[in-house]
Short mmCIF file of C-alpha atoms in Angstrom, two decimals:
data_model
loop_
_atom_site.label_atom_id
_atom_site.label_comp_id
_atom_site.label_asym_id
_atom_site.label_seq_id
_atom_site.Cartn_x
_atom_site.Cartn_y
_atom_site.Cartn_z
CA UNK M 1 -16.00 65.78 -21.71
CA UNK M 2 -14.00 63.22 -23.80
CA UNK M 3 -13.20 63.50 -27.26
CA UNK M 4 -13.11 60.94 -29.94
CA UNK M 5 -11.23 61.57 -32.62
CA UNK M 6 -9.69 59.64 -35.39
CA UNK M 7 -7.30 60.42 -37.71
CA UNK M 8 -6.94 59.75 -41.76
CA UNK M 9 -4.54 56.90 -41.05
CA UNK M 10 -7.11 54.94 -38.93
CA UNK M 11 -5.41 55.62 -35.31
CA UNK M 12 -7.51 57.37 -32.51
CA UNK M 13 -7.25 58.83 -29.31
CA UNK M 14 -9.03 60.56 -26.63
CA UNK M 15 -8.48 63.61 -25.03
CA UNK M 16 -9.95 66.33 -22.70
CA UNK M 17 -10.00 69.87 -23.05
CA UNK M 18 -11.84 72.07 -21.03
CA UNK M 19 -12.60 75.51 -23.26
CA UNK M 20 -16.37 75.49 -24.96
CA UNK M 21 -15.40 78.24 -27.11
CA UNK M 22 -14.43 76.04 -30.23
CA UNK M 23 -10.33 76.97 -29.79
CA UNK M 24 -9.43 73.19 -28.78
CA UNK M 25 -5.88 72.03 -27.78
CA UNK M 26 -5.39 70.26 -30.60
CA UNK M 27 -3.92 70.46 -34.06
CA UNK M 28 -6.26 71.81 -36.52
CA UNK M 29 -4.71 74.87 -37.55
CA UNK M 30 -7.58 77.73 -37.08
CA UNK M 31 -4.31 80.81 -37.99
CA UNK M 32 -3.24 79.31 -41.26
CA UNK M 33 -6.35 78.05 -42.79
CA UNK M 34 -9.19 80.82 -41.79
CA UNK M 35 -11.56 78.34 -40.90
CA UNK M 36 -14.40 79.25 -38.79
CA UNK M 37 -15.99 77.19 -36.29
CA UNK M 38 -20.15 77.53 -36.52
CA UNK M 39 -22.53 76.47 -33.65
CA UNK M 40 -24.85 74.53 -35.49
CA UNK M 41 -26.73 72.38 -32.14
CA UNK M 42 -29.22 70.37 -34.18
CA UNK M 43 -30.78 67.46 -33.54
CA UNK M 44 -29.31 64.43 -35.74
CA UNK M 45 -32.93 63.13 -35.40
CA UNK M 46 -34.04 66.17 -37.05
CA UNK M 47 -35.18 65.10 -40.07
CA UNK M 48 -36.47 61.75 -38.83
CA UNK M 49 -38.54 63.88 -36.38
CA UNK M 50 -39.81 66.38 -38.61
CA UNK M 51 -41.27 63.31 -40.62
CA UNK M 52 -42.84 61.90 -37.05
CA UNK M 53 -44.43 65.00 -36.99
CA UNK M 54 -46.31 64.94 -40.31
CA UNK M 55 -46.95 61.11 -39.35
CA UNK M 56 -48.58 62.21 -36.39
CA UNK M 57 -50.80 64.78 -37.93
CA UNK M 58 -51.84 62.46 -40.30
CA UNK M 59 -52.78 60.35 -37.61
CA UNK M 60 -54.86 63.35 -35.86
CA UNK M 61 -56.80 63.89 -38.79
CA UNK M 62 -57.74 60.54 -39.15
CA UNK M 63 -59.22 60.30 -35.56
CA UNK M 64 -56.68 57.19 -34.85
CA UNK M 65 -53.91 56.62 -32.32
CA UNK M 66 -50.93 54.86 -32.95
CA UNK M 67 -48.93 52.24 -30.78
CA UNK M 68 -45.32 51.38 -31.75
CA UNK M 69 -44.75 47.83 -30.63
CA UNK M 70 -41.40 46.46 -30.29
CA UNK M 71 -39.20 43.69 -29.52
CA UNK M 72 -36.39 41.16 -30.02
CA UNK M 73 -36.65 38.75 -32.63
CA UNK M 74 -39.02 35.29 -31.41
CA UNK M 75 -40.72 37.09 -28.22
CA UNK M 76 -43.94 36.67 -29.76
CA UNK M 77 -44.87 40.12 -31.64
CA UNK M 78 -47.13 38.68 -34.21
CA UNK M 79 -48.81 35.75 -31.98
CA UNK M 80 -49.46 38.59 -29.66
CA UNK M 81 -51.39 40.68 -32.18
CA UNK M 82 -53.05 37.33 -33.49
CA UNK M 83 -54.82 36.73 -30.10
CA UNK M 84 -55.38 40.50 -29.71
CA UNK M 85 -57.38 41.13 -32.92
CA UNK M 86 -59.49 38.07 -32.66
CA UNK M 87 -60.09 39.21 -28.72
CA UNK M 88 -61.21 43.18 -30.08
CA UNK M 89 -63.03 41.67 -33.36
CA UNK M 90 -66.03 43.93 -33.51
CA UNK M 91 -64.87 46.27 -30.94
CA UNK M 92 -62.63 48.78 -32.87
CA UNK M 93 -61.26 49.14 -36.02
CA UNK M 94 -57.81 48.14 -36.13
CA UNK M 95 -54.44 48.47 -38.82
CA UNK M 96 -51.55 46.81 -38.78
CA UNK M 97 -48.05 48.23 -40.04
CA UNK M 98 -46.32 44.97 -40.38
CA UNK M 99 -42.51 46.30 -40.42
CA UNK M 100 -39.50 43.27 -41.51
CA UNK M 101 -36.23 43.32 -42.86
CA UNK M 102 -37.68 40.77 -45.56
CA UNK M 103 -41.02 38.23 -46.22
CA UNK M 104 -44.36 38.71 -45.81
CA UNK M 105 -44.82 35.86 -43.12
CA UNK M 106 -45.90 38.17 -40.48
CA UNK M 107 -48.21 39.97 -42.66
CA UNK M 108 -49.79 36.60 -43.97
CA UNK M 109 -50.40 35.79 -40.33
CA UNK M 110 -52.28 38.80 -39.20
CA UNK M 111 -54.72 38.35 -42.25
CA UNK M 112 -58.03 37.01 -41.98
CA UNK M 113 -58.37 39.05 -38.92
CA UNK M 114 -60.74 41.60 -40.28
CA UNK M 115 -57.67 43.98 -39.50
CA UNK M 116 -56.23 46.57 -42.38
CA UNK M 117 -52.76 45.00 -42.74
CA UNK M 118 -49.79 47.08 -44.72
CA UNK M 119 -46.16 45.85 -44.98
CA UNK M 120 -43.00 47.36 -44.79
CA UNK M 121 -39.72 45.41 -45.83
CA UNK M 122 -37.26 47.59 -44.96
CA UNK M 123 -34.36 45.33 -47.32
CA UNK M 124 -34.95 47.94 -50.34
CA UNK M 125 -31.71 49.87 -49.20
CA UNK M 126 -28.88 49.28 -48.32
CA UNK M 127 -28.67 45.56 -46.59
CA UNK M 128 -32.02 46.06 -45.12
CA UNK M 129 -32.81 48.44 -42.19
CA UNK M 130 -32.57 47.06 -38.86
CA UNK M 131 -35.63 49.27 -37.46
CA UNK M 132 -38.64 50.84 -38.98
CA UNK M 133 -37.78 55.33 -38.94
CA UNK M 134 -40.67 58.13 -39.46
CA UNK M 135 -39.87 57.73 -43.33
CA UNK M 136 -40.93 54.06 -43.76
CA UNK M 137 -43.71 54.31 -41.86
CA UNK M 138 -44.97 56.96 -43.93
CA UNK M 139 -44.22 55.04 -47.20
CA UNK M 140 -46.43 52.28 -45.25
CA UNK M 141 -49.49 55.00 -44.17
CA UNK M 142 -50.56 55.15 -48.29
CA UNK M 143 -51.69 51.52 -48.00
CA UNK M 144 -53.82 51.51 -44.97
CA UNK M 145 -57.55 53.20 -44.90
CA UNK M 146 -56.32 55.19 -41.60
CA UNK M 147 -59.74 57.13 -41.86
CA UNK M 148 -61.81 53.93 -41.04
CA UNK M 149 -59.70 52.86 -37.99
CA UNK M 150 -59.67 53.56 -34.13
CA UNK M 151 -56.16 51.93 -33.57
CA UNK M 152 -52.73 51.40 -35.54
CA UNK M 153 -50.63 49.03 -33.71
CA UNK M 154 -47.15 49.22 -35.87
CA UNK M 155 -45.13 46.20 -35.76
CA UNK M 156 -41.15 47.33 -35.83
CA UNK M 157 -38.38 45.37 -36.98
CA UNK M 158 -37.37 42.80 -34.20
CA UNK M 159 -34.42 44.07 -32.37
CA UNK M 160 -34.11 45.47 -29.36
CA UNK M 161 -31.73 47.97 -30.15
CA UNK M 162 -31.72 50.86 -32.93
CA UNK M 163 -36.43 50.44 -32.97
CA UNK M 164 -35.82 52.51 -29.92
CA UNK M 165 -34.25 55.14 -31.17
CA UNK M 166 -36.51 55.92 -33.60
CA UNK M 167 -39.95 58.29 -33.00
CA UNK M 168 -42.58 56.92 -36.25
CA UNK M 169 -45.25 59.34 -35.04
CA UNK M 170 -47.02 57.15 -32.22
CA UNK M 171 -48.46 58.21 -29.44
CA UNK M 172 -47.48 55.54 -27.12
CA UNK M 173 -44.64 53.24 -27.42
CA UNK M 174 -45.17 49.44 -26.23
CA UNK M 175 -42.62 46.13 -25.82
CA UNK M 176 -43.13 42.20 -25.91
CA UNK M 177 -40.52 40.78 -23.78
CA UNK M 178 -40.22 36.88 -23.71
CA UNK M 179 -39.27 35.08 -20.38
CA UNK M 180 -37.04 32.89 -22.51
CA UNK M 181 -34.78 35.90 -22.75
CA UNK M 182 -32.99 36.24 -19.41
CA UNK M 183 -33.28 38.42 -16.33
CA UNK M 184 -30.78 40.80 -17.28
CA UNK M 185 -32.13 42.28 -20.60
CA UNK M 186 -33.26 45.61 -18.92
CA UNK M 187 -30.25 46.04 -17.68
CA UNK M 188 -28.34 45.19 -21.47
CA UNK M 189 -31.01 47.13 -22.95
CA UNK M 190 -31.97 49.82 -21.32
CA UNK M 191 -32.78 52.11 -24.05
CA UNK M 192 -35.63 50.30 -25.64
CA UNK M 193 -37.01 49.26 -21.85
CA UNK M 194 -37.09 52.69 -21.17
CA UNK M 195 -38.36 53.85 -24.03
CA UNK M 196 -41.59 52.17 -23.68
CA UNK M 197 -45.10 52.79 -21.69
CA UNK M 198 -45.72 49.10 -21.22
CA UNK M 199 -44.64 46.03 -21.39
CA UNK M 200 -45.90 42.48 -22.22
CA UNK M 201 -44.09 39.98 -20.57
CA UNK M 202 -44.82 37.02 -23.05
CA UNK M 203 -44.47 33.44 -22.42
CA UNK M 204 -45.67 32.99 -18.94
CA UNK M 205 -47.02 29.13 -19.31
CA UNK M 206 -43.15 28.06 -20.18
CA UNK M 207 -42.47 29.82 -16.35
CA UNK M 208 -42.91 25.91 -14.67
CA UNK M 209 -40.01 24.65 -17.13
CA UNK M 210 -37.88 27.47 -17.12
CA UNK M 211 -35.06 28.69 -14.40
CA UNK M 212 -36.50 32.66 -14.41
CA UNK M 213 -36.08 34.58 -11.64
CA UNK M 214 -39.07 36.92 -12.76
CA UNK M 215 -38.67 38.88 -9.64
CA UNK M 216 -35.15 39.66 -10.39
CA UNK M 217 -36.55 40.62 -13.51
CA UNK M 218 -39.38 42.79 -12.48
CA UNK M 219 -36.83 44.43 -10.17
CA UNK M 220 -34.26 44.68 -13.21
CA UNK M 221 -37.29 46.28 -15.36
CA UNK M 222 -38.00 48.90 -12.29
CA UNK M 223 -34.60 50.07 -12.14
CA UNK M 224 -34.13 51.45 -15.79
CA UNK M 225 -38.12 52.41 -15.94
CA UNK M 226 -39.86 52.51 -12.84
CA UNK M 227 -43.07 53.68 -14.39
CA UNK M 228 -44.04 51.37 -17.27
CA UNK M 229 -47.21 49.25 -17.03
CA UNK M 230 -45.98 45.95 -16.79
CA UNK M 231 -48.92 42.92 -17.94
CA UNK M 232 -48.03 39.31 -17.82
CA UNK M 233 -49.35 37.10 -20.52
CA UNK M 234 -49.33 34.37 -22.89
CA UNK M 235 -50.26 34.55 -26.52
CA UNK M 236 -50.24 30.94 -26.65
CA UNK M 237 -52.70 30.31 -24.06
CA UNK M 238 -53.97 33.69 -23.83
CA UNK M 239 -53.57 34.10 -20.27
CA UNK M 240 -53.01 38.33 -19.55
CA UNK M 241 -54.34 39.18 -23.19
CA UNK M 242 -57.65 40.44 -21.79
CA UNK M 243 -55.58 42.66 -19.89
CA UNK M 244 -53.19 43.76 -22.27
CA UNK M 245 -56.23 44.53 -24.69
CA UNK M 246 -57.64 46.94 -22.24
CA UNK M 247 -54.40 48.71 -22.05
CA UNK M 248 -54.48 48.93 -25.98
CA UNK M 249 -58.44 50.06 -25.62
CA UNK M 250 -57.29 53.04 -22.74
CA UNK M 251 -54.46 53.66 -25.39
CA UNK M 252 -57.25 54.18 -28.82
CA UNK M 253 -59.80 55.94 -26.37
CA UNK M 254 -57.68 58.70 -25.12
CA UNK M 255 -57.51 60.63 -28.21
CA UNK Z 1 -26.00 49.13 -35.22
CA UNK Z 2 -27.75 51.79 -37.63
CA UNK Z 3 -24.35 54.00 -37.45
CA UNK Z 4 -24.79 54.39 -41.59
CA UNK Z 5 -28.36 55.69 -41.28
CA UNK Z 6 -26.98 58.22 -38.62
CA UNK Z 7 -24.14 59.39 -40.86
CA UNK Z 8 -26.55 60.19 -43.54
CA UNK Z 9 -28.50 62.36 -41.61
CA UNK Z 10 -25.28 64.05 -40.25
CA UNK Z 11 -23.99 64.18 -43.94
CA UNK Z 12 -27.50 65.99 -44.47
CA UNK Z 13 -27.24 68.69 -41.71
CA UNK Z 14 -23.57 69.59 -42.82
CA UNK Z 15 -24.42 69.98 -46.46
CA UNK Z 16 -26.92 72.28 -45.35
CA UNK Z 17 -25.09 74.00 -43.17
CA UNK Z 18 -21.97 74.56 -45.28
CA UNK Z 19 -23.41 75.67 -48.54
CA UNK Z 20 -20.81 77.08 -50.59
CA UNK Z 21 -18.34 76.60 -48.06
CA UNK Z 22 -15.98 73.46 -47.31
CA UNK Z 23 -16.63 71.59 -43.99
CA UNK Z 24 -13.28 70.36 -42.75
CA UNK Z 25 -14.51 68.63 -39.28
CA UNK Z 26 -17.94 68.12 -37.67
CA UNK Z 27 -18.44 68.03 -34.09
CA UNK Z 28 -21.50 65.79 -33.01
CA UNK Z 29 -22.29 65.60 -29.27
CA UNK Z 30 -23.50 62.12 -28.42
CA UNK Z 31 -24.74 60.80 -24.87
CA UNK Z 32 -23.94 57.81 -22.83
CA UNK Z 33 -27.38 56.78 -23.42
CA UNK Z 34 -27.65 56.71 -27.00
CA UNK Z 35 -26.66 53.34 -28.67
CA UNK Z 36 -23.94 54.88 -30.76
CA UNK Z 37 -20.20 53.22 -31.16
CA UNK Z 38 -17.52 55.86 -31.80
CA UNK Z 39 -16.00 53.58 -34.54
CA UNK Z 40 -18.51 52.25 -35.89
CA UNK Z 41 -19.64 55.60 -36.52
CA UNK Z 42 -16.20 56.89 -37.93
CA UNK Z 43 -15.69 54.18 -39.92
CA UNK Z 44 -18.96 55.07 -41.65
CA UNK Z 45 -18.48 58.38 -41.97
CA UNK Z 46 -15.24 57.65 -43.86
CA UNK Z 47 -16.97 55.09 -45.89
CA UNK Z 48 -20.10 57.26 -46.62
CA UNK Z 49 -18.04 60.39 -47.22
CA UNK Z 50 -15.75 59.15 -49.64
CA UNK Z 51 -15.93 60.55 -52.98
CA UNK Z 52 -18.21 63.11 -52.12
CA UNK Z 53 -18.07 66.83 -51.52
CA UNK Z 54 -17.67 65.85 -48.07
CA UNK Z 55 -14.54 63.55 -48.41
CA UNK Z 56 -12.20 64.46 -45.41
CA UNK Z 57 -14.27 65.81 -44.05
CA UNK Z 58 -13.21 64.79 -40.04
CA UNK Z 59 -15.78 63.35 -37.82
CA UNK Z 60 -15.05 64.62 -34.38
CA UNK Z 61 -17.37 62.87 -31.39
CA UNK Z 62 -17.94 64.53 -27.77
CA UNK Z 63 -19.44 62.36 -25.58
CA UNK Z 64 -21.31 63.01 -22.93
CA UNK Z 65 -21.73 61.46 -19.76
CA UNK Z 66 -25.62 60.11 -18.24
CA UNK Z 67 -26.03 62.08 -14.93
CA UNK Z 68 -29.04 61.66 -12.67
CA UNK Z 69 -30.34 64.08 -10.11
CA UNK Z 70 -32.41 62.33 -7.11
CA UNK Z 71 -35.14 64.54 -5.90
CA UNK Z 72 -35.38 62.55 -2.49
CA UNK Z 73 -31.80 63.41 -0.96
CA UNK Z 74 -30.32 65.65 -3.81
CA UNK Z 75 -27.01 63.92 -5.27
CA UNK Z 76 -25.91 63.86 -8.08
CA UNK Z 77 -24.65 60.33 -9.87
CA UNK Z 78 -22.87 59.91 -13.35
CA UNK Z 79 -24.06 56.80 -14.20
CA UNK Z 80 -21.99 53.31 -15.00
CA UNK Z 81 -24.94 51.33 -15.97
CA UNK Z 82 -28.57 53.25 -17.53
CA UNK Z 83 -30.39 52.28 -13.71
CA UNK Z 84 -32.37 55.16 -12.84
CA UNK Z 85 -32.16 54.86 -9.50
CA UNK Z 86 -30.09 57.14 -6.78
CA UNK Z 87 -27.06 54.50 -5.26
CA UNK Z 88 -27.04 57.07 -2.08
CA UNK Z 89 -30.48 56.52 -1.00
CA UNK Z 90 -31.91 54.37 -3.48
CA UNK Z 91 -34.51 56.48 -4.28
CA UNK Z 92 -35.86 56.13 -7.61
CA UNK Z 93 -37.25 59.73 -8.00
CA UNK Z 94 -34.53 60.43 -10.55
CA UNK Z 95 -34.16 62.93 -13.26
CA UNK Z 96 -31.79 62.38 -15.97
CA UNK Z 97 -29.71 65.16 -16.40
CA UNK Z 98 -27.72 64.20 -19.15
CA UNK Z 99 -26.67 61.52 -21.88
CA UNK Z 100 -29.55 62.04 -24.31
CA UNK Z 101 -27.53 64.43 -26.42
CA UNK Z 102 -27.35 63.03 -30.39
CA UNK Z 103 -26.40 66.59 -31.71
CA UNK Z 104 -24.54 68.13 -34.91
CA UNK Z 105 -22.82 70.51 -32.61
CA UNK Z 106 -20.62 72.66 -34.81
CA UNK Z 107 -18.76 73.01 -38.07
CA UNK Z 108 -15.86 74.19 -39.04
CA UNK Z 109 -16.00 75.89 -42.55
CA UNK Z 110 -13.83 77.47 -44.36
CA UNK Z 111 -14.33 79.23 -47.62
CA UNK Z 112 -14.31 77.27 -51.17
#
């Protein structure tokens, strides 16, 4: 197992050891000091899952299920949504956590819906947060009437890195992914494409105009997560929606 | 790219850990998989530690290699690139047996 390790002055190095007992060949000084090493083997998630947890009870007693929705920046979140709620008007009951580093752009977009919408900016820290955790979403639940709804579709931060990392509560985690975006991106990414249950491969008109191999990229999508529900679609011409909505439906009706 | 979040909630776990007691280095166990850079996260842990009760406090990172486990023929594969699929028989009945890990692993404390 390699070891990191840096040292007050800035250098680092590397180095292997192989004793699990906490007595490491290095240069720490146990004798002199009377230090004592402590097992401690806790999550660093902890805290942000404990808070998941609460999210998700809150969600039980409400009678609604939760989908995490994710993506990079541009690969059509929001126009996905747009189509979807006018395709399930009258259907089911449906909230929207609108999660953004800053604006309410998103959030005026999904309005006029008949959805609940409730927005997080996450720029009230430090810089603004790059992903929505268990603890924004939360500050977000207040504002929405979860009691009345069937279905919470939360709308993360685009990025398709640290949104992955993060458990909010949901029961089932979902991706847009643009064909605009390259082949490769399971393979660059495989964290978030592996993270989720489905995903929404967005974009399909520009497919005539566009060099995409999408069979290199279904096969690239297989490889780090052979088991997600893949649905092709287009929010602009709505092509796939229908089908993406009944995944969303199966997702609200298996509570 | 959220290395400061994950410091804090490090920072968290050792100051409830330690209690009355000084933490001079904390081990955290982190896997191939997870999206963490070692200096990223150092360098934040020096910058988030800093004039706090946990200032020099060292920030010592195990990593962990992603291993996979075919079911179809049975070998074993530390993994390069996160493809879950076997290179021996290209199976794709894998189980991942490691490089999840994101773990405070230990402390070492000495008395104030």
């Amino acid at each position: 197992m390699g070891r990191f390790h840096r040292h007050p002055d800035g250098t680092t190095h590397e180095y292997d050891d192989d004793h699990d007992d906490g007595h490491h060949g290095d240069h720490r000084g146990y004798a002199v000091t009377g230090t004592s090493r402590v097992a401690v083997l806790e999550d660093i998630f902890s805290e942000n899952d404990r808070v998941a947890d609460e999210n998700r009870k809150c969600f039980a007693d409400a009678g609604v299920r939760t989908v995490n929705l994710m993506s990079s920046p541009g690969a059509g979140k929001t126009s996905l949504l747009t189509r979807t709620l006018g395709e399930l008007a009258g259907t089911m009951r449906i909230g929207i956590l609108e999660g953004d580093i800053a604006t309410s752009i998103d959030a005026d977009r999904l309005e006029g819906f008949g959805a609940a919408v409730a927005l997080v900016n996450t720029s009230a820290g430090f810089g603004g947060e790059c992903h929505l955790d268990a603890v924004m979403v939360r500050s977000g639940l207040a504002r929405l009437p979860l009691a009345e709804l069937d279905l919470l579709v939360i709308e993360n931060v685009g990025n398709l890195v640290c949104p992955a990392e993060f458990n909010v509560g949901e029961h089932a985690k979902a991706m847009v992914y643009a064909v605009t975006e390259g082949e490769e991106k399971p393979l660059k990414y495989p964290v978030m494409f592996r993270a989720v249950d489905a995903v929404v491969v967005n974009k399909i008109d520009l497919l005539p105009h566009l060099d995409f191999d999408l069979d290199l990229f279904l096969a690239n999508l297989h490889a780090v997560n052979p088991t997600a529900r893949v649905i092709q679609a287009s929010a602009r011409t709505g092509a796939g929606v229908g089908e993406w909505c009944e995944w969303l439906t199966g997702q609200a009706a298996a509570l | 790219m959220h290395e400061l979040s994950l410091c804090e909630a490090i920072a968290a776990t050792v100051t409830r850990h330690a209690g009355e007691r000084t933490a001079s280095c904390v081990v955290v166990r982190i896997g191939h998989l997870r999206q963490v850079v070692p200096d990223a996260l150092s360098f934040c842990w020096t910058m988030l530690t800093e004039g706090t009760d946990l200032e020099g406090c060292e920030l010592e990172i195990e990593q962990v290699p992603a291993v996979i486990r075919c079911a179809g023929c049975g070998a074993e594969t530390t993994l390069d690139v996160a493809l879950m699929v076997c290179p021996e028989c290209s199976g794709d009945d894998v189980t991942l047996l490691s490089g999840e890990e994101f773990l405070v692993a230990s402390l070492d404390l000495s008395e104030a």
